[in-house]
mmCIF file of C-alpha atoms in Angstrom:
data_model
loop_
_atom_site.group_PDB
_atom_site.id
_atom_site.type_symbol
_atom_site.label_atom_id
_atom_site.label_comp_id
_atom_site.label_asym_id
_atom_site.label_seq_id
_atom_site.Cartn_x
_atom_site.Cartn_y
_atom_site.Cartn_z
ATOM 1 C CA MET D 11 125.760 146.815 47.067
ATOM 2 C CA ALA D 12 126.375 146.996 50.778
ATOM 3 C CA GLY D 13 123.702 148.744 52.790
ATOM 4 C CA GLU D 14 120.893 148.160 50.312
ATOM 5 C CA SER D 15 117.876 146.110 51.269
ATOM 6 C CA SER D 16 115.932 143.904 48.908
ATOM 7 C CA LEU D 17 113.135 141.396 49.030
ATOM 8 C CA LEU D 18 114.546 138.116 50.368
ATOM 9 C CA ALA D 19 111.402 135.994 50.486
ATOM 10 C CA GLN D 20 107.618 135.959 50.183
ATOM 11 C CA SER D 21 105.133 133.355 51.337
ATOM 12 C CA ASN D 22 101.387 132.838 51.612
ATOM 13 C CA PRO D 23 101.238 129.645 53.697
ATOM 14 C CA SER D 24 98.343 127.269 53.964
ATOM 15 C CA ALA D 25 96.201 127.783 57.053
ATOM 16 C CA SER D 26 97.548 126.340 60.315
ATOM 17 C CA THR D 27 100.757 125.096 58.692
ATOM 18 C CA LEU D 28 104.204 126.095 59.925
ATOM 19 C CA THR D 29 105.982 126.980 56.674
ATOM 20 C CA ASP D 30 109.611 127.629 55.744
ATOM 21 C CA ILE D 31 109.598 131.223 54.488
ATOM 22 C CA LEU D 32 113.343 131.738 54.056
ATOM 23 C CA THR D 33 116.055 129.076 53.948
ATOM 24 C CA VAL D 34 119.524 130.622 54.007
ATOM 25 C CA ALA D 35 122.027 129.147 51.553
ATOM 26 C CA GLY D 36 125.423 130.353 50.375
ATOM 27 C CA ILE D 37 125.967 133.312 52.706
ATOM 28 C CA ALA D 38 124.244 134.469 55.880
ATOM 29 C CA ALA D 39 121.137 136.608 55.460
ATOM 30 C CA GLU D 40 120.584 139.893 57.253
ATOM 31 C CA VAL D 41 116.887 140.518 57.832
ATOM 32 C CA ASP D 42 115.826 144.147 58.303
ATOM 33 C CA ASP D 43 112.044 143.763 58.345
ATOM 34 C CA ILE D 44 109.326 141.139 58.226
ATOM 35 C CA ILE D 45 105.968 142.374 56.978
ATOM 36 C CA ILE D 46 102.925 140.227 57.746
ATOM 37 C CA THR D 47 99.618 141.140 56.111
ATOM 38 C CA ASN D 48 96.147 139.738 56.729
ATOM 39 C CA GLN D 49 94.095 140.050 53.533
ATOM 40 C CA GLY D 50 91.198 138.164 55.088
ATOM 41 C CA SER D 51 87.945 139.373 56.634
ATOM 42 C CA THR D 52 88.574 137.780 60.055
ATOM 43 C CA THR D 53 91.316 138.130 62.669
ATOM 44 C CA ALA D 54 94.297 135.802 62.225
ATOM 45 C CA LEU D 55 96.847 134.540 64.733
ATOM 46 C CA VAL D 56 100.444 134.554 63.490
ATOM 47 C CA ARG D 57 103.805 133.146 64.574
ATOM 48 C CA LEU D 58 107.445 133.517 63.527
ATOM 49 C CA ALA D 59 110.314 131.195 64.428
ATOM 50 C CA ILE D 60 113.993 131.087 63.532
ATOM 51 C CA ALA D 61 115.879 127.783 63.439
ATOM 52 C CA PRO D 62 119.542 128.841 63.248
ATOM 53 C CA THR D 63 120.712 125.409 62.111
ATOM 54 C CA GLY D 64 117.582 124.335 60.260
ATOM 55 C CA ALA D 65 116.519 122.115 63.135
ATOM 56 C CA ALA D 66 112.941 121.071 63.800
ATOM 57 C CA VAL D 67 110.928 123.836 65.451
ATOM 58 C CA ALA D 68 111.366 124.239 69.203
ATOM 59 C CA ALA D 69 109.839 126.614 71.747
ATOM 60 C CA GLU D 70 112.989 128.740 72.071
ATOM 61 C CA GLN D 71 112.992 129.546 68.343
ATOM 62 C CA TYR D 72 109.817 131.644 68.384
ATOM 63 C CA ILE D 73 110.259 135.406 68.106
ATOM 64 C CA LEU D 74 106.516 136.000 67.714
ATOM 65 C CA TYR D 75 103.756 133.679 68.945
ATOM 66 C CA GLY D 76 99.991 134.053 68.905
ATOM 67 C CA GLU D 77 100.032 137.648 67.692
ATOM 68 C CA SER D 78 96.522 138.753 66.733
ATOM 69 C CA LEU D 79 96.311 140.443 63.324
ATOM 70 C CA GLY D 80 92.977 142.024 62.457
ATOM 71 C CA PRO D 81 91.318 141.859 59.031
ATOM 72 C CA GLY D 82 93.017 144.087 56.481
ATOM 73 C CA ARG D 83 95.859 144.855 58.924
ATOM 74 C CA THR D 84 99.634 144.693 58.538
ATOM 75 C CA LEU D 85 102.217 143.905 61.206
ATOM 76 C CA HIS D 86 105.658 145.348 60.536
ATOM 77 C CA VAL D 87 108.387 143.576 62.520
ATOM 78 C CA GLU D 88 111.384 145.897 62.361
ATOM 79 C CA PHE D 89 114.745 145.086 63.923
ATOM 80 C CA ARG D 90 116.997 147.790 65.439
ATOM 81 C CA ARG D 91 119.925 146.160 63.698
ATOM 82 C CA PRO D 92 119.739 143.540 60.967
ATOM 83 C CA LEU D 93 118.907 140.083 62.282
ATOM 84 C CA ARG D 94 121.637 137.780 61.002
ATOM 85 C CA ILE D 95 120.496 134.273 60.102
ATOM 86 C CA PRO D 96 123.407 131.894 59.440
ATOM 87 C CA VAL D 97 123.801 129.593 56.459
ATOM 88 C CA GLY D 98 121.435 126.672 56.959
ATOM 89 C CA GLY D 99 119.093 128.754 59.093
ATOM 90 C CA ILE D 100 115.366 128.837 58.418
ATOM 91 C CA LEU D 101 112.789 131.540 59.094
ATOM 92 C CA ARG D 102 109.378 129.939 59.542
ATOM 93 C CA GLY D 103 105.914 131.467 59.589
ATOM 94 C CA PHE D 104 102.478 130.305 60.668
ATOM 95 C CA ALA D 105 98.982 131.762 60.426
ATOM 96 C CA ASP D 106 95.680 130.168 61.332
ATOM 97 C CA SER D 107 94.252 131.601 58.094
ATOM 98 C CA ALA D 108 95.318 131.127 54.464
ATOM 99 C CA SER D 109 94.760 134.864 53.930
ATOM 100 C CA VAL D 110 98.030 135.936 55.538
ATOM 101 C CA SER D 111 101.224 136.749 53.643
ATOM 102 C CA PHE D 112 104.802 137.147 54.858
ATOM 103 C CA ASN D 113 107.427 139.358 53.187
ATOM 104 C CA VAL D 114 111.055 139.377 54.312
ATOM 105 C CA VAL D 115 113.308 142.348 53.496
ATOM 106 C CA GLY D 116 117.072 142.496 54.028
ATOM 107 C CA ALA D 117 120.421 141.714 52.464
#
Protein backbone atom coordinates (compact mmCIF):
# COMPACT_ATOMS: atom_id res chain seq x y z
CA MET A 1 0.00 0.00 0.00
CA ALA A 2 1.17 3.50 -0.76
CA GLY A 3 2.59 5.41 2.16
CA GLU A 4 3.59 2.37 4.19
CA SER A 5 7.21 1.72 5.04
CA SER A 6 8.77 -1.70 5.35
CA LEU A 7 12.17 -3.22 5.84
CA LEU A 8 14.02 -3.07 2.50
CA ALA A 9 17.39 -4.52 3.50
CA GLN A 10 19.61 -5.62 6.37
CA SER A 11 23.34 -6.20 6.45
CA ASN A 12 26.11 -6.99 8.91
CA PRO A 13 29.20 -6.47 6.74
CA SER A 14 32.64 -7.84 7.36
CA ALA A 15 35.02 -5.36 8.97
CA SER A 16 36.59 -2.76 6.66
CA THR A 17 34.68 -4.01 3.61
CA LEU A 18 32.46 -1.76 1.51
CA THR A 19 29.34 -3.89 1.10
CA ASP A 20 26.26 -3.66 -1.12
CA ILE A 21 23.38 -3.31 1.34
CA LEU A 22 20.54 -2.67 -1.11
CA THR A 23 20.54 -3.26 -4.86
CA VAL A 24 17.43 -1.82 -6.50
CA ALA A 25 15.74 -4.05 -9.07
CA GLY A 26 12.33 -3.86 -10.73
CA ILE A 27 11.13 -0.47 -9.49
CA ALA A 28 12.87 2.44 -7.79
CA ALA A 29 13.22 2.26 -4.02
CA GLU A 30 12.24 5.08 -1.68
CA VAL A 31 14.38 5.04 1.45
CA ASP A 32 12.90 6.71 4.54
CA ASP A 33 15.50 5.76 7.15
CA ILE A 34 18.82 3.99 7.53
CA ILE A 35 19.53 2.66 11.00
CA ILE A 36 23.14 1.80 11.83
CA THR A 37 23.86 0.01 15.10
CA ASN A 38 27.18 -0.77 16.76
CA GLN A 39 26.81 -3.93 18.86
CA GLY A 40 30.52 -3.95 19.67
CA SER A 41 32.44 -2.79 22.73
CA THR A 42 34.62 -0.27 20.85
CA THR A 43 33.87 2.78 18.71
CA ALA A 44 33.34 2.09 15.01
CA LEU A 45 33.71 4.35 11.98
CA VAL A 46 30.92 4.04 9.41
CA ARG A 47 30.24 5.16 5.84
CA LEU A 48 27.29 5.17 3.45
CA ALA A 49 27.42 5.65 -0.32
CA ILE A 50 24.82 5.61 -3.07
CA ALA A 51 25.75 4.59 -6.62
CA PRO A 52 22.72 5.65 -8.69
CA THR A 53 23.70 3.50 -11.66
CA GLY A 54 25.50 0.73 -9.78
CA ALA A 55 28.88 2.14 -10.73
CA ALA A 56 32.06 1.53 -8.77
CA VAL A 57 32.26 3.68 -5.64
CA ALA A 58 33.41 7.27 -6.13
CA ALA A 59 33.96 10.16 -3.73
CA GLU A 60 30.79 12.00 -4.78
CA GLN A 61 28.59 9.03 -3.85
CA TYR A 62 29.22 9.23 -0.10
CA ILE A 63 26.39 10.61 2.03
CA LEU A 64 28.14 9.70 5.28
CA TYR A 65 31.89 9.24 5.74
CA GLY A 66 33.96 8.54 8.83
CA GLU A 67 31.06 8.94 11.25
CA SER A 68 32.08 7.77 14.72
CA LEU A 69 29.59 5.40 16.35
CA GLY A 70 30.24 4.55 19.99
CA PRO A 71 29.83 1.08 21.52
CA GLY A 72 26.19 0.10 21.95
CA ARG A 73 25.04 3.20 20.03
CA THR A 74 22.64 3.61 17.11
CA LEU A 75 22.76 6.22 14.35
CA HIS A 76 19.40 6.96 12.76
CA VAL A 77 19.75 8.59 9.33
CA GLU A 78 16.33 10.05 8.58
CA PHE A 79 15.49 11.84 5.34
CA ARG A 80 13.03 14.78 5.21
CA ARG A 81 11.49 13.20 2.14
CA PRO A 82 12.08 9.67 0.89
CA LEU A 83 15.41 9.25 -0.85
CA ARG A 84 14.64 7.76 -4.26
CA ILE A 85 17.21 5.29 -5.56
CA PRO A 86 16.65 4.36 -9.22
CA VAL A 87 16.56 0.87 -10.67
CA GLY A 88 20.13 -0.40 -10.82
CA GLY A 89 21.19 1.83 -7.94
CA ILE A 90 23.13 0.46 -4.99
CA LEU A 91 23.28 1.60 -1.38
CA ARG A 92 26.62 0.60 0.12
CA GLY A 93 27.79 0.51 3.72
CA PHE A 94 31.14 0.24 5.45
CA ALA A 95 32.25 -0.14 9.06
CA ASP A 96 35.72 -0.70 10.43
CA SER A 97 34.22 -3.30 12.79
CA ALA A 98 32.24 -6.48 12.08
CA SER A 99 29.93 -5.55 14.97
CA VAL A 100 27.94 -2.97 13.01
CA SER A 101 24.60 -3.63 11.33
CA PHE A 102 22.68 -1.61 8.75
CA ASN A 103 18.88 -1.61 8.38
CA VAL A 104 17.13 0.18 5.52
CA VAL A 105 13.46 1.16 5.82
CA GLY A 106 11.28 2.52 3.01
CA ALA A 107 9.01 1.54 0.15
